[in-house]
Amino acid sequence: MPSYFFSSHCETKPQYLYPITVRNVLSFPPGIGGLGTMGIKFAAALGHESIAISSSDRKKTLAKEKGATGYVVSTDPASVEKHLNSFDLILDTIPVDHDAKPYISMLGTKGVLVFLGVAQAPYQIGAMDVLYKRKVVTGSLIGGNREGKRE
């Protein structure tokens, strides 16, 4: 799994971030400085906690510079375990195939996982992983250059 993605967490309702994120997504390329970073920046600007998630600690300093208050290494079980059942919202901006289970496990009750990166392989998500805590898994294709260009 690459280390050039960010998934963001903030303690707010997703509808507060949606209009801002969709409007600004075209201005930023994927990867660092991309959609995940925008989620971190908006959450910080709104005064919310924002935790970056990446597959290694390579981007930790950069994430903190962008406004992240914490950092999780998704491939480190101890790092993930510290955040089990705690996030209200995760914006998954990973554009390649990856395991969604660590992200689902970090969602709290009624937490929302939003897939914004487009992976090719189907995600393996068990019903029991989401049902008991009423977790929500959703996604959007909004934000791609082709879909977002104004005519």
mmCIF file of C-alpha atoms in Angstrom:
data_model
loop_
_atom_site.group_PDB
_atom_site.id
_atom_site.type_symbol
_atom_site.label_atom_id
_atom_site.label_comp_id
_atom_site.label_asym_id
_atom_site.label_seq_id
_atom_site.Cartn_x
_atom_site.Cartn_y
_atom_site.Cartn_z
ATOM 1 C CA MET A 1 0.000 0.000 0.000
ATOM 2 C CA PRO A 2 1.409 3.432 -0.878
ATOM 3 C CA SER A 3 2.327 6.048 1.676
ATOM 4 C CA TYR A 4 1.167 9.028 -0.369
ATOM 5 C CA PHE A 5 -2.417 9.155 0.875
ATOM 6 C CA PHE A 6 -4.228 10.738 3.734
ATOM 7 C CA SER A 7 -7.504 9.783 5.296
ATOM 8 C CA SER A 8 -8.926 12.383 7.581
ATOM 9 C CA HIS A 9 -10.922 12.263 10.786
ATOM 10 C CA CYS A 10 -12.799 15.070 12.409
ATOM 11 C CA GLU A 11 -15.462 15.263 15.048
ATOM 12 C CA THR A 12 -18.163 16.958 13.001
ATOM 13 C CA LYS A 13 -21.020 15.930 10.774
ATOM 14 C CA PRO A 14 -20.017 15.081 7.181
ATOM 15 C CA GLN A 15 -22.476 17.584 5.680
ATOM 16 C CA TYR A 16 -20.393 20.445 7.092
ATOM 17 C CA LEU A 17 -17.360 19.385 5.055
ATOM 18 C CA TYR A 18 -19.122 18.258 1.866
ATOM 19 C CA PRO A 19 -19.846 21.618 0.161
ATOM 20 C CA ILE A 20 -16.365 22.932 0.851
ATOM 21 C CA THR A 21 -14.550 19.772 -0.235
ATOM 22 C CA VAL A 22 -16.454 19.350 -3.494
ATOM 23 C CA ARG A 23 -15.939 22.988 -4.425
ATOM 24 C CA ASN A 24 -12.190 22.919 -3.881
ATOM 25 C CA VAL A 25 -11.188 19.450 -5.022
ATOM 26 C CA LEU A 26 -10.351 20.521 -8.572
ATOM 27 C CA SER A 27 -7.679 22.933 -7.389
ATOM 28 C CA PHE A 28 -5.430 20.286 -5.883
ATOM 29 C CA PRO A 29 -3.639 17.301 -7.448
ATOM 30 C CA PRO A 30 -3.876 13.837 -5.876
ATOM 31 C CA GLY A 31 -1.415 12.822 -3.194
ATOM 32 C CA ILE A 32 0.069 15.186 -0.675
ATOM 33 C CA GLY A 33 -1.621 18.523 -1.085
ATOM 34 C CA GLY A 34 -4.633 16.658 -2.433
ATOM 35 C CA LEU A 35 -8.077 15.793 -1.185
ATOM 36 C CA GLY A 36 -6.991 14.192 2.104
ATOM 37 C CA THR A 37 -4.932 17.240 2.955
ATOM 38 C CA MET A 38 -7.931 19.437 2.213
ATOM 39 C CA GLY A 39 -9.969 17.390 4.700
ATOM 40 C CA ILE A 40 -7.264 17.918 7.325
ATOM 41 C CA LYS A 41 -7.107 21.646 6.605
ATOM 42 C CA PHE A 42 -10.881 22.145 6.721
ATOM 43 C CA ALA A 43 -11.281 20.167 9.934
ATOM 44 C CA ALA A 44 -8.502 22.204 11.559
ATOM 45 C CA ALA A 45 -10.009 25.463 10.265
ATOM 46 C CA LEU A 46 -13.358 24.483 11.810
ATOM 47 C CA GLY A 47 -11.610 23.819 15.123
ATOM 48 C CA HIS A 48 -11.960 20.022 15.030
ATOM 49 C CA GLU A 49 -9.488 17.278 15.748
ATOM 50 C CA SER A 50 -8.027 15.894 12.523
ATOM 51 C CA ILE A 51 -5.937 12.735 12.412
ATOM 52 C CA ALA A 52 -4.011 11.714 9.297
ATOM 53 C CA ILE A 53 -3.792 8.017 8.423
ATOM 54 C CA SER A 54 -1.044 6.650 6.212
ATOM 55 C CA SER A 55 0.652 3.307 5.554
ATOM 56 C CA SER A 56 3.982 4.555 6.974
ATOM 57 C CA ASP A 57 5.237 7.393 9.149
ATOM 58 C CA ARG A 58 6.989 9.047 6.181
ATOM 59 C CA LYS A 59 4.356 11.798 5.881
ATOM 60 C CA LYS A 60 3.886 12.444 9.616
ATOM 61 C CA THR A 61 5.730 15.785 9.727
ATOM 62 C CA LEU A 62 3.968 17.042 6.624
ATOM 63 C CA ALA A 63 0.563 15.999 7.983
ATOM 64 C CA LYS A 64 1.210 17.925 11.204
ATOM 65 C CA GLU A 65 2.269 20.975 9.172
ATOM 66 C CA LYS A 66 -1.066 20.798 7.331
ATOM 67 C CA GLY A 67 -2.981 20.822 10.629
ATOM 68 C CA ALA A 68 -3.276 17.177 11.712
ATOM 69 C CA THR A 69 -3.433 16.786 15.488
ATOM 70 C CA GLY A 70 -2.550 13.107 15.335
ATOM 71 C CA TYR A 71 -1.240 10.397 13.045
ATOM 72 C CA VAL A 72 -2.025 6.709 12.560
ATOM 73 C CA VAL A 73 0.108 4.213 10.644
ATOM 74 C CA SER A 74 -2.497 1.897 9.096
ATOM 75 C CA THR A 75 -0.037 -0.996 8.672
ATOM 76 C CA ASP A 76 0.972 -0.905 12.365
ATOM 77 C CA PRO A 77 -1.561 -2.871 14.475
ATOM 78 C CA ALA A 78 -0.517 -1.034 17.676
ATOM 79 C CA SER A 79 -1.107 2.346 16.027
ATOM 80 C CA VAL A 80 -4.536 1.276 14.728
ATOM 81 C CA GLU A 81 -5.475 -0.295 18.083
ATOM 82 C CA LYS A 82 -5.040 3.055 19.859
ATOM 83 C CA HIS A 83 -7.891 4.428 17.727
ATOM 84 C CA LEU A 84 -10.304 1.473 17.624
ATOM 85 C CA ASN A 85 -13.961 2.548 17.569
ATOM 86 C CA SER A 86 -13.095 6.226 17.933
ATOM 87 C CA PHE A 87 -13.490 8.121 14.642
ATOM 88 C CA ASP A 88 -16.705 9.818 13.543
ATOM 89 C CA LEU A 89 -15.595 10.312 9.951
ATOM 90 C CA ILE A 90 -12.824 8.909 7.779
ATOM 91 C CA LEU A 91 -12.245 10.277 4.281
ATOM 92 C CA ASP A 92 -10.438 7.491 2.424
ATOM 93 C CA THR A 93 -8.632 9.125 -0.494
ATOM 94 C CA ILE A 94 -6.439 6.129 -1.414
ATOM 95 C CA PRO A 95 -6.443 5.752 -5.219
ATOM 96 C CA VAL A 96 -5.193 2.129 -5.279
ATOM 97 C CA ASP A 97 -6.380 -1.252 -3.974
ATOM 98 C CA HIS A 98 -6.104 -1.574 -0.181
ATOM 99 C CA ASP A 99 -7.649 -3.314 2.813
ATOM 100 C CA ALA A 100 -10.544 -1.308 4.282
ATOM 101 C CA LYS A 101 -10.777 -3.343 7.510
ATOM 102 C CA PRO A 102 -8.365 -1.182 9.559
ATOM 103 C CA TYR A 103 -10.435 1.888 8.667
ATOM 104 C CA ILE A 104 -13.747 0.218 9.526
ATOM 105 C CA SER A 105 -12.291 -0.877 12.886
ATOM 106 C CA MET A 106 -11.361 2.722 13.756
ATOM 107 C CA LEU A 107 -14.900 4.031 13.153
ATOM 108 C CA GLY A 108 -16.948 4.663 16.272
ATOM 109 C CA THR A 109 -20.669 4.070 16.677
ATOM 110 C CA LYS A 110 -22.489 5.700 13.746
ATOM 111 C CA GLY A 111 -19.085 6.523 12.213
ATOM 112 C CA VAL A 112 -18.890 7.149 8.468
ATOM 113 C CA LEU A 113 -16.220 5.870 6.074
ATOM 114 C CA VAL A 114 -16.283 7.765 2.767
ATOM 115 C CA PHE A 115 -14.365 6.278 -0.165
ATOM 116 C CA LEU A 116 -13.108 9.105 -2.388
ATOM 117 C CA GLY A 117 -10.144 7.351 -4.007
ATOM 118 C CA VAL A 118 -11.011 4.905 -6.778
ATOM 119 C CA ALA A 119 -9.611 1.419 -6.220
ATOM 120 C CA GLN A 120 -10.148 -1.335 -8.799
ATOM 121 C CA ALA A 121 -10.598 -4.378 -6.558
ATOM 122 C CA PRO A 122 -13.791 -4.823 -4.517
ATOM 123 C CA TYR A 123 -13.513 -4.040 -0.807
ATOM 124 C CA GLN A 124 -13.956 -6.959 1.586
ATOM 125 C CA ILE A 125 -16.244 -5.575 4.288
ATOM 126 C CA GLY A 126 -18.051 -7.954 6.614
ATOM 127 C CA ALA A 127 -21.629 -7.172 7.613
ATOM 128 C CA MET A 128 -20.799 -7.727 11.278
ATOM 129 C CA ASP A 129 -18.010 -5.136 11.016
ATOM 130 C CA VAL A 130 -20.590 -2.420 10.409
ATOM 131 C CA LEU A 131 -23.951 -3.600 11.802
ATOM 132 C CA TYR A 132 -23.405 -3.658 15.567
ATOM 133 C CA LYS A 133 -22.121 -0.112 15.819
ATOM 134 C CA ARG A 134 -24.307 1.202 12.971
ATOM 135 C CA LYS A 135 -21.272 2.210 10.911
ATOM 136 C CA VAL A 136 -21.846 3.697 7.461
ATOM 137 C CA VAL A 137 -19.740 3.000 4.368
ATOM 138 C CA THR A 138 -20.292 5.259 1.374
ATOM 139 C CA GLY A 139 -18.381 6.881 -1.456
ATOM 140 C CA SER A 140 -18.363 9.483 -4.161
ATOM 141 C CA LEU A 141 -16.879 9.917 -7.608
ATOM 142 C CA ILE A 142 -17.322 13.694 -7.397
ATOM 143 C CA GLY A 143 -14.024 15.475 -7.684
ATOM 144 C CA GLY A 144 -12.460 13.847 -10.696
ATOM 145 C CA ASN A 145 -11.301 16.348 -13.293
ATOM 146 C CA ARG A 146 -13.626 15.010 -15.990
ATOM 147 C CA GLU A 147 -16.736 15.041 -13.730
ATOM 148 C CA GLY A 148 -15.969 18.377 -12.126
ATOM 149 C CA LYS A 149 -15.108 20.574 -15.094
ATOM 150 C CA ARG A 150 -17.560 23.340 -15.708
ATOM 151 C CA GLU A 151 -18.782 23.773 -19.227
#
